[in-house]
């Protein structure tokens, strides 16, 4: 009888755990800084707060490629983004906000290595909390196969 109760409790715990969390993967390609701030930095915080208010967790992964590499460099002034005046003027504050996403909100950032190299970036050029993956497609496939909802954040 004790074994049956333990099995039932375990099953209920697993069901409860599944129902108390949601997962999303953002396909980040935008080079538009205002869109990045609105759709990633502000939206993720708002979405996390919403799920917390419902006593649920929101597991967030951001897959970086396309025009979005610029936001995750150690120093954009030493990269091909050195002519982006808006980025250079705001990067110090932007970099802090992105790090808060990783540290405080537990957002996982993954970057496409193929595109990174195409843009002349090496691992040393990328902030340390970003995980470099072979390509963006692998990251998106893996997360979607794990049940993550897909949200594109591009320029179109």
N, CA and C atoms as an extended XYZ file, in Angstrom:
468
Properties=species:S:1:pos:R:3:atomname:S:1:resname:S:1:resid:I:1 pbc="F F F"
N         0.818       -1.192        0.000 N   UNK     1
C         0.000        0.000        0.000 CA  UNK     1
C         0.871        1.269        0.000 C   UNK     1
N         1.947        1.222        0.796 N   UNK     2
C         2.843        2.382        0.868 CA  UNK     2
C         3.471        2.670       -0.496 C   UNK     2
N         3.817        1.593       -1.209 N   UNK     3
C         4.422        1.770       -2.533 CA  UNK     3
C         3.432        2.421       -3.494 C   UNK     3
N         2.185        2.003       -3.422 N   UNK     4
C         1.148        2.577       -4.288 CA  UNK     4
C         0.964        4.063       -4.007 C   UNK     4
N         0.959        4.434       -2.736 N   UNK     5
C         0.813        5.842       -2.357 CA  UNK     5
C         2.009        6.647       -2.865 C   UNK     5
N         3.213        6.097       -2.736 N   UNK     6
C         4.414        6.782       -3.222 CA  UNK     6
C         4.370        6.967       -4.736 C   UNK     6
N         3.931        5.938       -5.440 N   UNK     7
C         3.833        6.036       -6.894 CA  UNK     7
C         2.818        7.105       -7.285 C   UNK     7
N         1.675        7.126       -6.640 N   UNK     8
C         0.645        8.127       -6.929 CA  UNK     8
C         1.129        9.535       -6.608 C   UNK     8
N         1.808        9.687       -5.486 N   UNK     9
C         2.351       11.006       -5.128 CA  UNK     9
C         3.388       11.465       -6.146 C   UNK     9
N         4.231       10.553       -6.584 N   UNK    10
C         5.242       10.889       -7.585 CA  UNK    10
C         4.587       11.309       -8.891 C   UNK    10
N         3.581       10.572       -9.314 N   UNK    11
C         2.878       10.903      -10.548 CA  UNK    11
C         2.203       12.268      -10.447 C   UNK    11
N         1.574       12.544       -9.308 N   UNK    12
C         0.927       13.846       -9.109 CA  UNK    12
C         1.949       14.975       -9.118 C   UNK    12
N         3.090       14.737       -8.516 N   UNK    13
C         4.155       15.740       -8.494 CA  UNK    13
C         4.628       16.045       -9.900 C   UNK    13
N         4.823       15.005      -10.714 N   UNK    14
C         5.253       15.215      -12.098 CA  UNK    14
C         4.201       15.977      -12.889 C   UNK    14
N         2.947       15.639      -12.721 N   UNK    15
C         1.878       16.355      -13.417 CA  UNK    15
C         1.813       17.809      -12.987 C   UNK    15
N         1.956       18.044      -11.699 N   UNK    16
C         1.932       19.409      -11.177 CA  UNK    16
C         3.121       20.203      -11.703 C   UNK    16
N         4.290       19.579      -11.732 N   UNK    17
C         5.493       20.263      -12.222 CA  UNK    17
C         5.323       20.671      -13.679 C   UNK    17
N         4.733       19.793      -14.490 N   UNK    18
C         4.526       20.126      -15.892 CA  UNK    18
C         3.553       21.277      -16.058 C   UNK    18
N         2.554       21.330      -15.228 N   UNK    19
C         1.532       22.360      -15.388 CA  UNK    19
C         1.941       23.702      -14.783 C   UNK    19
N         3.048       23.749      -14.043 N   UNK    20
C         3.453       25.002      -13.413 CA  UNK    20
C         4.602       25.686      -14.144 C   UNK    20
N         4.929       25.207      -15.343 N   UNK    21
C         5.981       25.891      -16.084 CA  UNK    21
C         5.626       25.948      -17.567 C   UNK    21
N         6.095       27.013      -18.195 N   UNK    22
C         5.945       27.198      -19.628 CA  UNK    22
C         7.325       27.489      -20.189 C   UNK    22
N         7.494       27.254      -21.493 N   UNK    23
C         8.801       27.409      -22.119 CA  UNK    23
C         8.664       28.154      -23.437 C   UNK    23
N         9.614       29.049      -23.701 N   UNK    24
C         9.595       29.805      -24.947 CA  UNK    24
C        11.021       29.978      -25.468 C   UNK    24
N        11.150       29.887      -26.790 N   UNK    25
C        12.424       30.180      -27.446 CA  UNK    25
C        12.191       31.352      -28.392 C   UNK    25
N        12.992       32.394      -28.223 N   UNK    26
C        12.946       33.565      -29.099 CA  UNK    26
C        14.008       33.394      -30.184 C   UNK    26
N        13.596       33.520      -31.422 N   UNK    27
C        14.480       33.440      -32.580 CA  UNK    27
C        14.895       34.877      -32.902 C   UNK    27
N        16.002       35.329      -32.307 N   UNK    28
C        16.403       36.734      -32.360 CA  UNK    28
C        17.323       37.020      -33.539 C   UNK    28
N        16.822       37.807      -34.493 N   UNK    29
C        17.623       38.191      -35.653 CA  UNK    29
C        17.635       39.699      -35.901 C   UNK    29
N        16.868       40.472      -35.145 N   UNK    30
C        16.737       41.893      -35.440 CA  UNK    30
C        18.019       42.680      -35.170 C   UNK    30
N        18.265       43.630      -36.045 N   UNK    31
C        19.350       44.583      -35.799 CA  UNK    31
C        18.790       45.912      -35.300 C   UNK    31
N        17.471       46.009      -35.255 N   UNK    32
C        16.793       47.220      -34.794 CA  UNK    32
C        16.816       47.255      -33.262 C   UNK    32
N        17.555       48.193      -32.710 N   UNK    33
C        17.756       48.238      -31.263 CA  UNK    33
C        16.456       48.476      -30.501 C   UNK    33
N        15.587       49.344      -31.018 N   UNK    34
C        14.305       49.597      -30.337 CA  UNK    34
C        13.462       48.328      -30.297 C   UNK    34
N        13.450       47.577      -31.392 N   UNK    35
C        12.708       46.312      -31.426 CA  UNK    35
C        13.319       45.313      -30.444 C   UNK    35
N        14.647       45.269      -30.389 N   UNK    36
C        15.336       44.374      -29.449 CA  UNK    36
C        14.949       44.721      -28.009 C   UNK    36
N        14.995       45.991      -27.688 N   UNK    37
C        14.654       46.407      -26.320 CA  UNK    37
C        13.197       46.099      -25.990 C   UNK    37
N        12.291       46.375      -26.932 N   UNK    38
C        10.863       46.172      -26.693 CA  UNK    38
C        10.486       44.688      -26.666 C   UNK    38
N        10.966       43.930      -27.642 N   UNK    39
C        10.513       42.553      -27.809 CA  UNK    39
C        11.324       41.525      -27.031 C   UNK    39
N        12.509       41.910      -26.585 N   UNK    40
C        13.327       40.990      -25.785 CA  UNK    40
C        13.450       41.513      -24.357 C   UNK    40
N        14.128       42.628      -24.164 N   UNK    41
C        14.405       43.093      -22.804 CA  UNK    41
C        13.140       43.392      -22.003 C   UNK    41
N        12.208       44.136      -22.575 N   UNK    42
C        10.980       44.484      -21.846 CA  UNK    42
C         9.975       43.342      -21.850 C   UNK    42
N         9.799       42.698      -22.985 N   UNK    43
C         8.772       41.653      -23.103 CA  UNK    43
C         9.079       40.452      -22.218 C   UNK    43
N        10.327       40.042      -22.160 N   UNK    44
C        10.661       38.870      -21.339 CA  UNK    44
C        10.396       39.171      -19.869 C   UNK    44
N        10.772       40.342      -19.409 N   UNK    45
C        10.508       40.719      -18.010 CA  UNK    45
C         9.002       40.711      -17.740 C   UNK    45
N         8.223       41.298      -18.644 N   UNK    46
C         6.765       41.335      -18.477 CA  UNK    46
C         6.175       39.925      -18.497 C   UNK    46
N         6.657       39.086      -19.400 N   UNK    47
C         6.148       37.717      -19.492 CA  UNK    47
C         6.505       36.899      -18.257 C   UNK    47
N         7.724       37.080      -17.769 N   UNK    48
C         8.137       36.374      -16.542 CA  UNK    48
C         7.253       36.806      -15.374 C   UNK    48
N         6.996       38.103      -15.256 N   UNK    49
C         6.148       38.618      -14.172 CA  UNK    49
C         4.735       38.053      -14.270 C   UNK    49
N         4.200       37.981      -15.480 N   UNK    50
C         2.860       37.427      -15.673 CA  UNK    50
C         2.798       35.980      -15.169 C   UNK    50
N         3.743       35.159      -15.596 N   UNK    51
C         3.715       33.754      -15.188 CA  UNK    51
C         3.946       33.596      -13.687 C   UNK    51
N         4.813       34.417      -13.123 N   UNK    52
C         5.014       34.371      -11.670 CA  UNK    52
C         3.733       34.725      -10.933 C   UNK    52
N         2.970       35.675      -11.459 N   UNK    53
C         1.704       36.057      -10.811 CA  UNK    53
C         0.697       34.912      -10.846 C   UNK    53
N         0.890       33.978      -11.752 N   UNK    54
C         0.035       32.791      -11.863 CA  UNK    54
C         0.673       31.583      -11.173 C   UNK    54
N         1.760       31.863      -10.404 N   UNK    55
C         2.519       30.823       -9.697 CA  UNK    55
C         3.084       29.784      -10.655 C   UNK    55
N         3.529       30.263      -11.804 N   UNK    56
C         4.143       29.405      -12.807 CA  UNK    56
C         5.522       29.957      -13.146 C   UNK    56
N         6.341       29.101      -13.703 N   UNK    57
C         7.654       29.524      -14.169 CA  UNK    57
C         7.618       29.682      -15.682 C   UNK    57
N         8.458       30.564      -16.191 N   UNK    58
C         8.638       30.704      -17.635 CA  UNK    58
C        10.116       30.486      -17.931 C   UNK    58
N        10.396       29.416      -18.646 N   UNK    59
C        11.759       29.077      -19.040 CA  UNK    59
C        12.018       29.721      -20.398 C   UNK    59
N        13.043       30.590      -20.483 N   UNK    60
C        13.282       31.378      -21.695 CA  UNK    60
C        14.667       31.095      -22.269 C   UNK    60
N        14.693       30.830      -23.577 N   UNK    61
C        15.940       30.731      -24.333 CA  UNK    61
C        15.856       31.725      -25.484 C   UNK    61
N        16.968       32.412      -25.742 N   UNK    62
C        17.062       33.323      -26.881 CA  UNK    62
C        18.170       32.798      -27.787 C   UNK    62
N        17.811       32.478      -29.044 N   UNK    63
C        18.800       32.031      -30.028 CA  UNK    63
C        19.175       33.243      -30.883 C   UNK    63
N        20.460       33.577      -30.861 N   UNK    64
C        20.975       34.799      -31.484 CA  UNK    64
C        21.615       34.489      -32.830 C   UNK    64
N        21.161       35.210      -33.864 N   UNK    65
C        21.802       35.138      -35.181 CA  UNK    65
C        21.336       36.321      -36.007 C   UNK    65
N        21.624       36.325      -37.299 N   UNK    66
C        21.214       37.446      -38.155 CA  UNK    66
C        21.866       38.753      -37.740 C   UNK    66
N        21.050       39.785      -37.553 N   UNK    67
C        21.567       41.102      -37.194 CA  UNK    67
C        21.751       41.328      -35.705 C   UNK    67
N        21.524       40.311      -34.885 N   UNK    68
C        21.492       40.494      -33.428 CA  UNK    68
C        22.826       40.265      -32.708 C   UNK    68
N        23.861       39.858      -33.413 N   UNK    69
C        25.155       39.625      -32.760 CA  UNK    69
C        25.644       40.868      -32.026 C   UNK    69
N        25.353       42.020      -32.588 N   UNK    70
C        25.855       43.308      -32.088 CA  UNK    70
C        25.572       43.524      -30.608 C   UNK    70
N        24.489       42.982      -30.092 N   UNK    71
C        24.090       43.230      -28.706 CA  UNK    71
C        24.858       42.383      -27.694 C   UNK    71
N        25.636       41.428      -28.182 N   UNK    72
C        26.261       40.464      -27.286 CA  UNK    72
C        27.779       40.435      -27.400 C   UNK    72
N        28.349       41.499      -27.959 N   UNK    73
C        29.812       41.585      -28.055 CA  UNK    73
C        30.369       42.213      -26.783 C   UNK    73
N        31.592       41.869      -26.470 N   UNK    74
C        32.261       42.462      -25.309 CA  UNK    74
C        32.440       43.955      -25.536 C   UNK    74
N        32.858       44.318      -26.743 N   UNK    75
C        33.084       45.724      -27.084 CA  UNK    75
C        32.777       45.938      -28.559 C   UNK    75
N        31.591       46.451      -28.876 N   UNK    76
C        31.227       46.611      -30.291 CA  UNK    76
C        32.143       47.553      -31.070 C   UNK    76
N        32.878       48.414      -30.373 N   UNK    77
C        33.757       49.355      -31.078 CA  UNK    77
C        34.960       48.655      -31.709 C   UNK    77
N        35.185       47.393      -31.369 N   UNK    78
C        36.296       46.636      -31.957 CA  UNK    78
C        35.791       45.612      -32.981 C   UNK    78
N        34.531       45.741      -33.377 N   UNK    79
C        33.925       44.790      -34.310 CA  UNK    79
C        33.388       45.539      -35.528 C   UNK    79
N        32.740       44.818      -36.414 N   UNK    80
C        32.140       45.464      -37.589 CA  UNK    80
C        31.014       46.416      -37.209 C   UNK    80
N        30.599       46.397      -35.959 N   UNK    81
C        29.515       47.271      -35.489 CA  UNK    81
C        30.030       48.630      -34.998 C   UNK    81
N        31.306       48.895      -35.209 N   UNK    82
C        31.917       50.134      -34.716 CA  UNK    82
C        31.331       51.395      -35.345 C   UNK    82
N        30.585       51.267      -36.439 N   UNK    83
C        29.968       52.439      -37.064 CA  UNK    83
C        28.508       52.637      -36.644 C   UNK    83
N        27.992       51.757      -35.810 N   UNK    84
C        26.611       51.861      -35.329 CA  UNK    84
C        26.600       52.846      -34.157 C   UNK    84
N        26.351       54.122      -34.459 N   UNK    85
C        26.440       55.187      -33.455 CA  UNK    85
C        25.441       55.008      -32.313 C   UNK    85
N        24.234       54.571      -32.634 N   UNK    86
C        23.223       54.356      -31.592 CA  UNK    86
C        23.683       53.270      -30.629 C   UNK    86
N        24.178       52.170      -31.182 N   UNK    87
C        24.661       51.066      -30.346 CA  UNK    87
C        25.811       51.525      -29.458 C   UNK    87
N        26.787       52.208      -30.030 N   UNK    88
C        27.959       52.637      -29.262 CA  UNK    88
C        27.571       53.616      -28.152 C   UNK    88
N        26.621       54.485      -28.433 N   UNK    89
C        26.208       55.494      -27.452 CA  UNK    89
C        25.459       54.880      -26.270 C   UNK    89
N        24.793       53.762      -26.494 N   UNK    90
C        23.937       53.173      -25.446 CA  UNK    90
C        24.444       51.829      -24.937 C   UNK    90
N        25.557       51.354      -25.478 N   UNK    91
C        25.959       49.978      -25.211 CA  UNK    91
C        26.274       49.690      -23.748 C   UNK    91
N        26.888       50.602      -23.057 N   UNK    92
C        27.237       50.354      -21.656 CA  UNK    92
C        25.998       49.983      -20.842 C   UNK    92
N        24.937       50.769      -20.986 N   UNK    93
C        23.685       50.493      -20.267 CA  UNK    93
C        22.985       49.250      -20.828 C   UNK    93
N        22.989       49.107      -22.134 N   UNK    94
C        22.357       47.956      -22.780 CA  UNK    94
C        23.001       46.643      -22.320 C   UNK    94
N        24.316       46.641      -22.265 N   UNK    95
C        25.067       45.452      -21.837 CA  UNK    95
C        24.669       45.050      -20.417 C   UNK    95
N        24.511       46.018      -19.523 N   UNK    96
C        24.087       45.736      -18.145 CA  UNK    96
C        22.688       45.122      -18.120 C   UNK    96
N        21.792       45.687      -18.907 N   UNK    97
C        20.408       45.183      -18.948 CA  UNK    97
C        20.358       43.746      -19.460 C   UNK    97
N        21.172       43.441      -20.467 N   UNK    98
C        21.189       42.087      -21.015 CA  UNK    98
C        21.755       41.111      -19.978 C   UNK    98
N        22.786       41.518      -19.274 N   UNK    99
C        23.371       40.646      -18.238 CA  UNK    99
C        22.356       40.366      -17.135 C   UNK    99
N        21.554       41.357      -16.769 N   UNK   100
C        20.499       41.155      -15.776 CA  UNK   100
C        19.524       40.075      -16.255 C   UNK   100
N        19.247       40.062      -17.555 N   UNK   101
C        18.355       39.036      -18.106 CA  UNK   101
C        18.918       37.643      -17.830 C   UNK   101
N        20.217       37.500      -17.990 N   UNK   102
C        20.862       36.216      -17.754 CA  UNK   102
C        20.936       35.895      -16.264 C   UNK   102
N        21.402       36.847      -15.479 N   UNK   103
C        21.640       36.601      -14.051 CA  UNK   103
C        20.369       36.571      -13.213 C   UNK   103
N        19.514       37.542      -13.372 N   UNK   104
C        18.337       37.685      -12.516 CA  UNK   104
C        17.132       36.907      -13.039 C   UNK   104
N        16.930       36.953      -14.351 N   UNK   105
C        15.744       36.316      -14.932 CA  UNK   105
C        16.036       34.932      -15.507 C   UNK   105
N        17.273       34.475      -15.370 N   UNK   106
C        17.668       33.128      -15.784 CA  UNK   106
C        17.354       32.850      -17.261 C   UNK   106
N        17.585       33.845      -18.108 N   UNK   107
C        17.391       33.677      -19.542 CA  UNK   107
C        18.651       33.041      -20.124 C   UNK   107
N        18.460       32.008      -20.929 N   UNK   108
C        19.589       31.360      -21.589 CA  UNK   108
C        19.774       31.989      -22.966 C   UNK   108
N        21.003       32.424      -23.247 N   UNK   109
C        21.331       32.997      -24.547 CA  UNK   109
C        22.240       32.027      -25.295 C   UNK   109
N        21.861       31.702      -26.538 N   UNK   110
C        22.666       30.817      -27.380 CA  UNK   110
C        22.939       31.527      -28.700 C   UNK   110
N        24.179       31.444      -29.172 N   UNK   111
C        24.578       32.161      -30.381 CA  UNK   111
C        25.059       31.202      -31.462 C   UNK   111
N        24.634       31.482      -32.690 N   UNK   112
C        25.022       30.709      -33.862 CA  UNK   112
C        26.508       30.961      -34.194 C   UNK   112
N        27.297       29.908      -34.135 N   UNK   113
C        28.725       30.045      -34.406 CA  UNK   113
C        29.007       30.320      -35.887 C   UNK   113
N        28.244       29.721      -36.775 N   UNK   114
C        28.469       29.922      -38.205 CA  UNK   114
C        28.363       31.406      -38.553 C   UNK   114
N        27.292       32.036      -38.138 N   UNK   115
C        27.109       33.462      -38.415 CA  UNK   115
C        28.090       34.334      -37.658 C   UNK   115
N        28.409       33.914      -36.449 N   UNK   116
C        29.368       34.654      -35.634 CA  UNK   116
C        30.696       34.784      -36.393 C   UNK   116
N        31.167       33.668      -36.914 N   UNK   117
C        32.423       33.670      -37.662 CA  UNK   117
C        32.294       34.481      -38.953 C   UNK   117
N        31.130       34.405      -39.589 N   UNK   118
C        30.875       35.185      -40.808 CA  UNK   118
C        30.989       36.680      -40.529 C   UNK   118
N        30.623       37.088      -39.329 N   UNK   119
C        30.701       38.501      -38.941 CA  UNK   119
C        32.065       38.852      -38.320 C   UNK   119
N        33.017       37.954      -38.426 N   UNK   120
C        34.368       38.224      -37.940 CA  UNK   120
C        34.501       38.176      -36.420 C   UNK   120
N        33.586       37.493      -35.763 N   UNK   121
C        33.607       37.417      -34.296 CA  UNK   121
C        34.185       36.089      -33.832 C   UNK   121
N        34.941       36.163      -32.757 N   UNK   122
C        35.488       34.965      -32.118 CA  UNK   122
C        34.873       34.846      -30.731 C   UNK   122
N        35.037       33.706      -30.111 N   UNK   123
C        34.459       33.477      -28.780 CA  UNK   123
C        34.891       34.560      -27.796 C   UNK   123
N        36.110       35.029      -27.894 N   UNK   124
C        36.612       36.058      -26.978 CA  UNK   124
C        35.901       37.399      -27.152 C   UNK   124
N        35.255       37.590      -28.303 N   UNK   125
C        34.535       38.827      -28.590 CA  UNK   125
C        33.116       38.839      -28.023 C   UNK   125
N        32.664       37.702      -27.523 N   UNK   126
C        31.281       37.528      -27.075 CA  UNK   126
C        31.227       37.508      -25.552 C   UNK   126
N        30.202       38.147      -24.984 N   UNK   127
C        30.056       38.171      -23.530 CA  UNK   127
C        29.985       36.735      -22.994 C   UNK   127
N        30.526       36.499      -21.795 N   UNK   128
C        30.700       35.117      -21.315 CA  UNK   128
C        29.426       34.338      -21.005 C   UNK   128
N        28.311       34.997      -20.802 N   UNK   129
C        27.093       34.260      -20.456 CA  UNK   129
C        26.348       33.742      -21.680 C   UNK   129
N        26.876       33.982      -22.874 N   UNK   130
C        26.268       33.464      -24.101 CA  UNK   130
C        26.925       32.132      -24.449 C   UNK   130
N        26.086       31.127      -24.667 N   UNK   131
C        26.568       29.805      -25.069 CA  UNK   131
C        26.657       29.781      -26.599 C   UNK   131
N        27.802       29.390      -27.120 N   UNK   132
C        27.978       29.316      -28.567 CA  UNK   132
C        27.593       27.907      -29.017 C   UNK   132
N        26.685       27.865      -30.010 N   UNK   133
C        26.215       26.591      -30.544 CA  UNK   133
C        26.609       26.501      -32.011 C   UNK   133
N        26.688       25.293      -32.591 N   UNK   134
C        27.161       25.167      -33.971 CA  UNK   134
C        26.396       26.037      -34.970 C   UNK   134
N        25.068       26.042      -34.880 N   UNK   135
C        24.277       26.938      -35.729 CA  UNK   135
C        22.921       27.178      -35.083 C   UNK   135
N        22.248       28.213      -35.535 N   UNK   136
C        20.975       28.610      -34.915 CA  UNK   136
C        19.894       27.557      -35.113 C   UNK   136
N        19.912       26.895      -36.246 N   UNK   137
C        18.888       25.887      -36.528 CA  UNK   137
C        18.909       24.780      -35.490 C   UNK   137
N        20.089       24.349      -35.091 N   UNK   138
C        20.208       23.295      -34.078 CA  UNK   138
C        19.575       23.754      -32.771 C   UNK   138
N        19.868       24.969      -32.364 N   UNK   139
C        19.296       25.490      -31.125 CA  UNK   139
C        17.779       25.565      -31.183 C   UNK   139
N        17.256       26.043      -32.304 N   UNK   140
C        15.803       26.165      -32.462 CA  UNK   140
C        15.133       24.789      -32.519 C   UNK   140
N        15.729       23.857      -33.252 N   UNK   141
C        15.175       22.505      -33.329 CA  UNK   141
C        15.161       21.862      -31.950 C   UNK   141
N        16.298       21.940      -31.251 N   UNK   142
C        16.382       21.318      -29.926 CA  UNK   142
C        15.324       21.870      -28.984 C   UNK   142
N        15.207       23.178      -28.915 N   UNK   143
C        14.237       23.785      -27.984 CA  UNK   143
C        12.803       23.445      -28.387 C   UNK   143
N        12.501       23.490      -29.674 N   UNK   144
C        11.135       23.169      -30.094 CA  UNK   144
C        10.809       21.700      -29.842 C   UNK   144
N        11.783       20.823      -30.006 N   UNK   145
C        11.559       19.409      -29.689 CA  UNK   145
C        11.395       19.185      -28.188 C   UNK   145
N        11.878       20.119      -27.383 N   UNK   146
C        11.706       20.050      -25.925 CA  UNK   146
C        10.405       20.723      -25.490 C   UNK   146
N         9.596       21.164      -26.445 N   UNK   147
C         8.288       21.724      -26.129 CA  UNK   147
C         8.246       23.234      -25.960 C   UNK   147
N         9.277       23.939      -26.371 N   UNK   148
C         9.301       25.400      -26.265 CA  UNK   148
C         8.414       26.013      -27.343 C   UNK   148
N         7.657       27.035      -26.977 N   UNK   149
C         6.904       27.825      -27.952 CA  UNK   149
C         7.909       28.665      -28.739 C   UNK   149
N         7.644       28.902      -30.003 N   UNK   150
C         8.557       29.623      -30.890 CA  UNK   150
C         8.055       31.040      -31.142 C   UNK   150
N         8.930       32.026      -30.896 N   UNK   151
C         8.582       33.425      -31.172 CA  UNK   151
C         9.722       34.065      -31.968 C   UNK   151
N         9.448       34.460      -33.211 N   UNK   152
C        10.483       35.139      -34.004 CA  UNK   152
C        10.570       36.618      -33.646 C   UNK   152
N        11.793       37.138      -33.578 N   UNK   153
C        12.017       38.568      -33.344 CA  UNK   153
C        12.998       39.034      -34.414 C   UNK   153
N        12.442       39.448      -35.538 N   UNK   154
C        13.262       39.858      -36.677 CA  UNK   154
C        12.909       41.266      -37.122 C   UNK   154
N        13.441       41.637      -38.267 N   UNK   155
C        13.234       42.969      -38.804 CA  UNK   155
C        12.027       43.070      -39.723 C   UNK   155
N        11.352       41.993      -39.997 N   UNK   156
C        10.191       42.031      -40.903 CA  UNK   156
C         8.906       41.886      -40.158 C   UNK   156
